[in-house]
Amino acid sequence: MSIVITGASGKLGNLIIDQLLQHVPANRIVACVRRVETGKHFEERGISVRICDYDQPDSLEQAFAGASRLLLISSPHHDDTIRLRQHAQVIESAKRSKVGHFLYTSFAFPENGTAPLSHLHLATEHGIRTTGIPYTFLRNGLFMDFVGTLDLNAAIANGKLNVYPGDWKFNSVTRLDLATAIAAVLSGHGHENKIYELTAPAAWTFRELAAALSDLAGKPISLCQDSQIQNWIYSFLSQIDTSSTSGDLKQLLGRPVSTLKESIKPFIAI
Ligand SMILES: NC(=O)c1ccc[n+]([C@@H]2O[C@H](COP(=O)([O-])OP(=O)(O)OC[C@H]3O[C@@H](n4cnc5c(N)ncnc54)[C@H](OP(=O)(O)O)[C@@H]3O)[C@@H](O)[C@H]2O)c1
């Protein structure tokens, strides 16, 4: 019974495999990578490595052979139309390989989004359903990394967090929390044909972000709304649902989700 994971060499893939090793022996895990050299550290830990490139359909069926569970980590390609083709190739190959259970890292609350990526994730979910293979959709919330675009270190230096005006709310979470929950699902039972919205259980605001920054910096940081801000992130954020929340992540973790203060620490230099 093998658990096959695509995108294993990426940031999320590595974290999922680290967590999975706490639940299952290394010889049950297959790490799929595009290039042999990015799989060396898995082999050293007793994990099988197979070559899998979403753009090379011939590589996929072999990579997925014997998979009782296959985790497709969504492609990072910047063009969602190309991502759709890549995912379709994975889906077709999974069907031909007779994968037992298909798990997919989707995006949280995609029905509420208008961004191309919302359509891509919904289309991939539908594609997976066409195979008839039992599925689990792990709808990841916005990675906490987006705070990296908000100039948090400048906010600390100036005592002022500048943000674009609006009623912004964020359900974002750390990759590590997501990886821990996904590993629990991959190694657990009873998750067939389920959809999990892996978000924070309560959404936070920019005011709460300023308060968390103040705590970490040990000095007051005020919130300043500025409609002159030029930052691509706001147009992206306005096209996805960052405010809806769910208790699914907390439940799968079996512990509280990381706090805002803990989660932003890696993005500030203190
Ligand atoms: N929820 C969010 O906020 C959010 C934000 C950003 C991204 N995402 C999605 O989450 C996914 C995982 O995130 P991450 O941080 O782990 O991304 P990442 O570090 O960029 O990892 C992406 C992985 O996909 C692999 N890959 C790229 N093109 C491929 C192809 N043609 N065939 C097979 N594998 C391919 C990469 O392999 P190489 O090592 O060979 O490049 C790498 O292992 C991303 O791919 C993206 O779809 C979600």
Coordinates of C-alpha atoms and ligand atoms in Angstrom, one line a residue:
M1 CA 0.0 0.0 0.0
S2 CA 2.0 3.0 -1.2
I3 CA 1.3 6.7 -0.8
V4 CA 2.5 8.6 -3.9
I5 CA 3.1 12.3 -3.7
T6 CA 3.7 14.7 -6.7
G7 CA 5.5 18.0 -6.3
A8 CA 7.5 16.3 -3.5
S9 CA 10.5 18.6 -4.0
G10 CA 8.5 21.7 -3.4
K11 CA 8.1 23.5 -0.1
L12 CA 4.7 22.0 0.7
G13 CA 5.7 18.5 -0.6
N14 CA 8.8 18.4 1.6
L15 CA 6.8 19.4 4.7
I16 CA 4.1 16.8 4.0
I17 CA 6.7 14.1 3.7
D18 CA 8.4 15.1 6.9
Q19 CA 5.0 14.9 8.7
L20 CA 4.0 11.7 7.0
L21 CA 7.1 10.0 8.2
Q22 CA 5.7 10.4 11.7
H23 CA 2.8 8.2 10.8
V24 CA 4.0 5.6 8.2
P25 CA 7.3 3.9 7.4
A26 CA 9.5 5.4 4.7
N27 CA 9.1 2.4 2.4
R28 CA 5.4 3.1 2.0
I29 CA 6.1 6.6 0.6
V30 CA 6.9 7.4 -3.1
A31 CA 8.2 10.9 -3.7
C32 CA 7.5 12.1 -7.3
V33 CA 10.0 14.7 -8.6
R34 CA 10.8 16.2 -12.0
R35 CA 14.6 15.8 -11.7
V36 CA 16.6 13.0 -10.0
E37 CA 18.8 15.4 -8.1
T38 CA 15.8 17.0 -6.2
G39 CA 15.0 13.5 -4.8
K40 CA 18.3 12.6 -3.4
H41 CA 17.5 13.6 0.2
F42 CA 14.3 11.4 0.0
E43 CA 16.3 8.3 -1.1
E44 CA 18.7 8.8 1.8
R45 CA 15.7 8.5 4.1
G46 CA 14.5 5.2 2.5
I47 CA 11.8 6.8 0.4
S48 CA 11.4 5.7 -3.2
V49 CA 11.8 8.4 -5.8
R50 CA 10.1 8.4 -9.2
I51 CA 10.3 10.8 -12.0
C52 CA 7.0 12.6 -12.7
D53 CA 6.5 15.6 -15.0
Y54 CA 3.0 17.0 -15.5
D55 CA 4.1 18.0 -19.1
Q56 CA 5.4 14.5 -19.9
P57 CA 2.4 12.2 -19.9
D58 CA 4.6 9.1 -20.4
S59 CA 6.2 9.7 -17.1
L60 CA 3.0 9.8 -15.1
E61 CA 1.5 6.3 -15.5
Q62 CA 4.8 4.7 -14.3
A63 CA 5.1 7.2 -11.5
F64 CA 1.6 6.3 -10.2
A65 CA 1.8 2.5 -10.6
G66 CA 0.6 0.7 -7.5
A67 CA -0.6 3.8 -5.7
S68 CA -3.2 3.1 -3.1
R69 CA -3.2 6.8 -2.5
L70 CA -2.1 9.6 -4.8
L71 CA -1.6 13.2 -3.7
L72 CA -1.6 15.7 -6.6
I73 CA 0.0 18.9 -5.3
S74 CA -1.3 21.5 -7.7
S75 CA 1.1 22.7 -10.3
P76 CA 2.8 26.1 -9.6
H77 CA 2.6 27.2 -13.3
H78 CA 1.6 30.8 -13.6
D79 CA -0.8 30.2 -16.4
D80 CA -4.0 28.6 -15.1
T81 CA -4.9 27.3 -18.6
I82 CA -1.6 25.4 -18.8
R83 CA -2.2 24.2 -15.2
L84 CA -5.5 22.8 -16.3
R85 CA -3.9 20.8 -19.0
Q86 CA -1.2 19.5 -16.7
H87 CA -3.7 18.5 -14.1
A88 CA -5.9 16.8 -16.8
Q89 CA -2.8 14.7 -17.8
V90 CA -2.3 13.6 -14.2
I91 CA -6.0 12.7 -13.8
E92 CA -6.0 10.6 -17.0
S93 CA -2.9 8.8 -15.9
A94 CA -4.3 8.2 -12.4
K95 CA -7.3 6.6 -13.9
R96 CA -5.2 4.4 -16.2
S97 CA -2.9 3.4 -13.2
K98 CA -6.0 2.4 -11.2
V99 CA -5.1 4.6 -8.3
G100 CA -7.1 3.6 -5.2
H101 CA -7.7 7.1 -3.7
F102 CA -7.0 10.5 -5.3
L103 CA -6.2 13.4 -3.0
Y104 CA -5.8 16.9 -4.4
T105 CA -4.5 20.2 -2.9
S106 CA -7.2 22.6 -4.0
F107 CA -7.9 26.1 -2.9
A108 CA -10.3 27.2 -0.1
F109 CA -13.9 28.2 -1.0
P110 CA -13.2 28.3 -4.8
E111 CA -17.0 28.7 -5.5
N112 CA -16.7 32.2 -4.0
G113 CA -13.7 33.3 -6.1
T114 CA -13.6 34.9 -9.5
A115 CA -9.8 34.6 -10.1
P116 CA -8.6 32.2 -12.9
L117 CA -7.1 30.0 -10.1
S118 CA -10.6 29.5 -8.6
H119 CA -11.9 28.1 -11.9
L120 CA -8.7 26.0 -12.3
H121 CA -9.2 24.3 -8.9
L122 CA -12.9 23.7 -9.4
A123 CA -12.2 22.3 -12.9
T124 CA -9.6 20.0 -11.5
E125 CA -11.9 18.8 -8.7
H126 CA -14.6 18.1 -11.4
G127 CA -12.0 16.3 -13.5
I128 CA -11.0 14.0 -10.6
R129 CA -14.7 13.2 -10.0
T130 CA -15.1 12.0 -13.6
T131 CA -12.7 9.2 -12.9
G132 CA -14.9 7.6 -10.3
I133 CA -11.9 7.2 -8.0
P134 CA -12.6 8.0 -4.4
Y135 CA -11.3 11.5 -3.8
T136 CA -10.4 13.9 -1.0
F137 CA -10.2 17.7 -1.8
L138 CA -7.8 19.4 0.5
R139 CA -8.7 23.0 -0.1
N140 CA -5.8 25.0 1.2
G141 CA -6.3 28.5 2.6
L142 CA -4.2 31.3 1.4
F143 CA -0.6 30.6 2.5
M144 CA 0.5 33.0 5.2
D145 CA 3.4 33.9 2.9
F146 CA 1.3 36.7 1.3
V147 CA 2.1 38.9 4.3
G148 CA 5.6 39.1 2.8
T149 CA 4.1 41.5 0.2
L150 CA 2.9 43.9 2.9
D151 CA 6.3 45.4 3.9
L152 CA 6.1 44.3 7.5
N153 CA 9.7 45.2 8.2
A154 CA 9.1 48.8 6.9
A155 CA 6.0 48.9 9.2
I156 CA 8.2 48.0 12.2
A157 CA 10.9 50.5 11.2
N158 CA 8.3 53.4 10.7
G159 CA 5.8 52.4 13.4
K160 CA 3.1 52.4 10.7
L161 CA 1.5 49.6 8.8
N162 CA 0.2 51.0 5.5
V163 CA -2.7 49.0 3.9
Y164 CA -5.2 49.6 1.1
P165 CA -8.6 50.7 2.5
G166 CA -11.3 48.0 2.8
D167 CA -13.0 45.5 5.0
W168 CA -10.2 42.9 4.6
K169 CA -10.4 39.7 6.5
F170 CA -8.0 36.8 6.2
N171 CA -8.4 33.0 6.7
S172 CA -4.7 32.3 5.8
V173 CA -2.6 29.6 7.4
T174 CA 0.9 28.3 7.5
R175 CA 2.2 25.7 5.1
L176 CA 3.3 23.7 8.2
D177 CA -0.2 23.5 9.6
L178 CA -1.5 22.5 6.2
A179 CA 1.2 19.9 5.7
T180 CA 0.5 18.4 9.1
A181 CA -3.3 18.1 8.4
I182 CA -2.7 16.7 4.9
A183 CA -0.3 14.1 6.3
A184 CA -2.9 13.1 8.8
V185 CA -5.5 12.6 6.0
L186 CA -3.0 10.7 3.8
S187 CA -2.2 8.3 6.6
G188 CA -5.6 8.1 8.1
H189 CA -9.0 6.5 7.3
G190 CA -12.5 7.6 6.5
H191 CA -11.6 10.6 4.3
E192 CA -13.0 9.2 1.0
N193 CA -15.2 11.6 -0.9
K194 CA -14.8 14.4 1.6
I195 CA -13.9 18.1 1.0
Y196 CA -11.9 19.9 3.7
E197 CA -11.7 23.7 3.8
L198 CA -8.3 24.1 5.4
T199 CA -8.4 27.7 6.7
A200 CA -8.0 29.4 10.0
P201 CA -11.1 28.9 12.2
A202 CA -11.5 32.7 12.6
A203 CA -10.5 35.4 10.1
W204 CA -8.0 38.1 11.2
T205 CA -8.0 41.7 10.2
F206 CA -5.2 44.3 9.4
R207 CA -5.9 45.8 12.8
E208 CA -5.0 42.4 14.4
L209 CA -2.0 42.2 12.2
A210 CA -0.8 45.6 13.4
A211 CA -1.4 44.5 17.0
A212 CA 0.6 41.3 16.5
L213 CA 3.5 43.2 14.9
S214 CA 3.5 45.7 17.8
D215 CA 3.8 42.7 20.3
L216 CA 6.6 41.1 18.3
A217 CA 8.5 44.4 17.8
G218 CA 7.9 45.6 21.4
K219 CA 6.7 49.0 20.1
P220 CA 3.4 50.5 18.9
I221 CA 2.6 50.1 15.3
S222 CA -0.4 51.9 14.0
L223 CA -2.6 51.0 11.1
C224 CA -2.8 53.5 8.3
Q225 CA -5.3 53.1 5.3
D226 CA -3.8 54.6 2.1
S227 CA -5.7 54.5 -1.2
Q228 CA -2.5 55.5 -3.0
I229 CA -0.8 52.2 -2.3
Q230 CA 0.3 50.4 -5.5
N231 CA 0.5 46.7 -4.8
W232 CA -0.7 43.9 -7.1
I233 CA -1.7 41.8 -4.0
Y234 CA -4.9 43.8 -3.4
S235 CA -6.3 43.1 -6.8
F236 CA -5.5 39.4 -6.4
L237 CA -7.0 39.3 -2.8
S238 CA -10.2 40.9 -4.1
Q239 CA -10.8 38.0 -6.5
I240 CA -10.5 35.2 -3.9
D241 CA -12.5 34.4 -0.8
T242 CA -10.1 35.2 2.1
S243 CA -12.7 35.7 4.7
S244 CA -14.8 32.5 4.9
T245 CA -13.6 30.1 7.6
S246 CA -14.0 26.5 8.7
G247 CA -13.0 24.3 11.6
D248 CA -11.8 21.5 9.3
L249 CA -8.1 22.3 9.7
K250 CA -8.2 22.5 13.5
Q251 CA -10.2 19.3 13.6
L252 CA -7.7 17.4 11.4
L253 CA -4.7 18.8 13.3
G254 CA -6.3 17.8 16.7
R255 CA -4.8 21.0 18.1
P256 CA -5.3 24.8 17.6
V257 CA -4.2 26.3 14.3
S258 CA -1.0 28.5 14.7
T259 CA -1.7 32.0 16.0
L260 CA -1.3 35.0 13.8
K261 CA 1.7 36.1 15.9
E262 CA 3.5 32.8 15.5
S263 CA 2.7 32.6 11.8
I264 CA 4.1 36.0 10.9
K265 CA 7.4 35.6 12.8
P266 CA 9.3 34.1 9.8
F267 CA 8.4 37.2 7.7
I268 CA 10.0 39.8 10.0
A269 CA 13.6 40.4 10.9
I270 CA 13.6 41.0 14.7
Ligands
LIG1 N1 -2.8 28.3 -1.1 C1 -1.9 29.3 -1.5 O1 -1.9 30.4 -1.0 C2 -0.9 28.9 -2.5 C3 0.1 29.9 -2.8 C4 1.1 29.5 -3.8 C5 1.0 28.3 -4.4 N2 0.0 27.4 -4.1 C6 -0.1 26.1 -4.8 O2 0.4 25.2 -3.9 C7 1.4 24.3 -4.6 C8 2.4 23.9 -3.6 O3 3.1 25.0 -3.1 P1 4.6 25.1 -2.8 O4 4.9 26.3 -1.9 O5 5.1 23.7 -2.4 O6 5.2 25.3 -4.3 P2 6.7 25.1 -4.8 O7 7.7 25.1 -3.7 O8 6.9 26.0 -5.9 O9 6.7 23.6 -5.3 C9 6.0 23.2 -6.5 C10 6.4 21.8 -6.8 O10 5.8 21.5 -8.1 C11 6.8 20.8 -8.9 N3 6.5 21.1 -10.3 C12 6.6 22.2 -11.0 N4 6.2 22.0 -12.3 C13 6.0 20.6 -12.4 C14 5.7 19.8 -13.5 N5 5.6 20.3 -14.8 N6 5.6 18.5 -13.3 C15 5.7 18.0 -12.0 N7 6.0 18.7 -10.9 C16 6.2 20.0 -11.2 C17 8.1 21.5 -8.5 O11 9.2 20.7 -8.9 P3 10.6 21.3 -9.1 O12 11.3 21.2 -7.8 O13 11.2 20.4 -10.1 O14 10.5 22.7 -9.6 C18 7.9 21.5 -7.0 O15 8.1 20.2 -6.4 C19 1.9 25.2 -5.7 O16 2.3 24.4 -6.7 C20 0.6 26.0 -6.1 O17 -0.2 25.3 -7.0 C21 -0.9 27.7 -3.2

